[in-house]
Amino acid sequence: PTGWTGQAEFDVAAPERDLDPRACGDLLADRVSAEPIGFQPGRAELTAAGAKAVASLRAVLIRCQARGLSLALRPDSPSGADETLARGRAATIASALADARSDLRVQPGLAPAGGGPALRLEVQP
């Protein structure tokens, strides 16, 4: 009303780690399917959309109680060149996600070529 005054106070604090590993894994899977991680053609560098997708995953990991995360990226084919590229891309994602928390271990690897998801994330309690 007219003549009233107020005062607001804000406290900035790190988000609590309140997500159990199962919920964390489900949220990560949802984010990966909603925002695929894109790379520059033939390179292990993220596109702008890919960087945004990784930032979305990092936001989940900040709140996750898990101690570790393994990720497996599927190469386009079983050829040596595709596997090398997939390893580089997995390392790029792992490096970006490891920055989310200093106590989080992120282990990159390869998923079998062919079927299955292009990126598989497994949360380790």
Coordinates of C-alpha atoms in Angstrom, one line a residue:
P1 CA 0.0 0.0 0.0
T2 CA 1.0 3.6 -0.4
G3 CA 3.6 4.7 2.1
W4 CA 4.8 1.3 3.1
T5 CA 8.4 0.4 2.8
G6 CA 10.2 -2.9 2.9
Q7 CA 13.7 -4.4 3.0
A8 CA 14.8 -7.6 1.2
E9 CA 17.8 -9.7 2.2
F10 CA 19.5 -12.3 0.1
D11 CA 21.9 -15.0 1.1
V12 CA 23.9 -16.6 -1.6
A13 CA 25.0 -20.1 -0.8
A14 CA 26.1 -23.2 -2.7
P15 CA 23.3 -25.5 -3.5
E16 CA 23.0 -28.5 -1.1
R17 CA 23.8 -31.9 -2.4
D18 CA 20.4 -33.3 -1.9
L19 CA 20.0 -35.6 -4.9
D20 CA 20.6 -39.2 -4.3
P21 CA 22.6 -41.1 -6.9
R22 CA 19.5 -42.7 -8.5
A23 CA 17.7 -39.4 -8.9
C24 CA 20.9 -37.9 -10.2
G25 CA 21.3 -40.6 -12.8
D26 CA 17.7 -40.1 -14.0
L27 CA 18.1 -36.4 -14.3
L28 CA 21.4 -36.7 -16.2
A29 CA 19.7 -39.2 -18.6
D30 CA 16.8 -36.8 -19.1
R31 CA 19.1 -33.9 -19.8
V32 CA 21.2 -35.9 -22.3
S33 CA 18.1 -37.0 -24.3
A34 CA 16.7 -33.4 -24.2
E35 CA 19.9 -31.6 -25.1
P36 CA 22.3 -33.8 -27.1
I37 CA 26.0 -32.8 -26.8
G38 CA 27.2 -31.5 -30.1
F39 CA 30.8 -31.4 -31.3
Q40 CA 32.6 -29.6 -34.2
P41 CA 32.7 -32.0 -37.2
G42 CA 35.6 -34.3 -37.0
R43 CA 36.9 -32.7 -33.8
A44 CA 36.7 -33.1 -30.0
E45 CA 35.6 -29.4 -29.5
L46 CA 32.1 -28.7 -28.3
T47 CA 29.7 -26.6 -30.3
A48 CA 28.0 -23.7 -28.6
A49 CA 24.9 -25.9 -28.1
G50 CA 27.1 -28.7 -26.9
A51 CA 28.7 -26.4 -24.3
K52 CA 25.2 -25.4 -23.1
A53 CA 24.2 -29.1 -22.8
V54 CA 27.3 -29.9 -20.8
A55 CA 26.6 -26.9 -18.5
S56 CA 23.1 -28.4 -17.9
L57 CA 24.7 -31.7 -16.8
R58 CA 27.1 -29.8 -14.5
A59 CA 24.1 -28.1 -12.8
V60 CA 22.8 -31.5 -11.9
L61 CA 26.1 -32.8 -10.7
I62 CA 26.6 -29.9 -8.3
R63 CA 23.6 -31.2 -6.4
C64 CA 24.4 -34.9 -6.7
Q65 CA 25.5 -36.9 -3.7
A66 CA 27.5 -39.3 -5.9
R67 CA 31.3 -39.6 -5.7
G68 CA 31.9 -40.7 -9.2
L69 CA 30.6 -40.7 -12.7
S70 CA 31.5 -42.9 -15.6
L71 CA 30.7 -41.9 -19.1
A72 CA 30.9 -44.0 -22.3
L73 CA 30.7 -42.4 -25.7
R74 CA 29.9 -44.6 -28.7
P75 CA 32.1 -44.1 -31.7
D76 CA 30.4 -43.8 -35.1
S77 CA 32.1 -47.0 -36.3
P78 CA 34.6 -49.5 -34.9
S79 CA 37.4 -48.0 -37.0
G80 CA 40.5 -46.7 -35.2
A81 CA 40.0 -43.1 -36.3
D82 CA 36.4 -43.0 -35.0
E83 CA 37.4 -44.6 -31.7
T84 CA 40.2 -42.1 -31.2
L85 CA 37.8 -39.2 -31.9
A86 CA 35.2 -40.7 -29.5
R87 CA 37.9 -41.0 -26.8
G88 CA 38.9 -37.3 -27.3
R89 CA 35.2 -36.3 -27.1
A90 CA 34.6 -38.4 -24.0
A91 CA 37.7 -36.7 -22.4
T92 CA 36.3 -33.3 -23.3
I93 CA 33.0 -34.0 -21.6
A94 CA 34.7 -35.6 -18.6
S95 CA 37.0 -32.6 -18.1
A96 CA 34.1 -30.2 -18.3
L97 CA 32.0 -32.3 -15.9
A98 CA 34.8 -32.8 -13.4
D99 CA 35.0 -29.0 -12.9
A100 CA 31.5 -29.2 -11.4
R101 CA 32.8 -30.4 -8.0
S102 CA 36.4 -30.9 -6.8
D103 CA 35.5 -34.2 -5.1
L104 CA 33.8 -35.8 -8.1
R105 CA 35.7 -38.4 -10.1
V106 CA 34.7 -38.6 -13.8
Q107 CA 36.0 -41.6 -15.8
P108 CA 35.6 -41.4 -19.6
G109 CA 35.5 -44.4 -21.8
L110 CA 34.0 -46.0 -25.0
A111 CA 30.7 -47.7 -25.5
P112 CA 30.5 -50.4 -28.1
A113 CA 30.0 -49.2 -31.6
G114 CA 26.7 -49.8 -33.2
G115 CA 23.5 -49.8 -31.2
G116 CA 22.6 -48.2 -27.8
P117 CA 22.8 -44.6 -26.7
A118 CA 25.5 -42.3 -28.1
L119 CA 26.4 -41.2 -24.5
R120 CA 25.9 -43.4 -21.5
L121 CA 26.3 -41.9 -18.0
E122 CA 26.5 -44.0 -14.9
V123 CA 26.5 -42.5 -11.4
Q124 CA 28.6 -44.1 -8.8
P125 CA 27.6 -43.6 -5.1

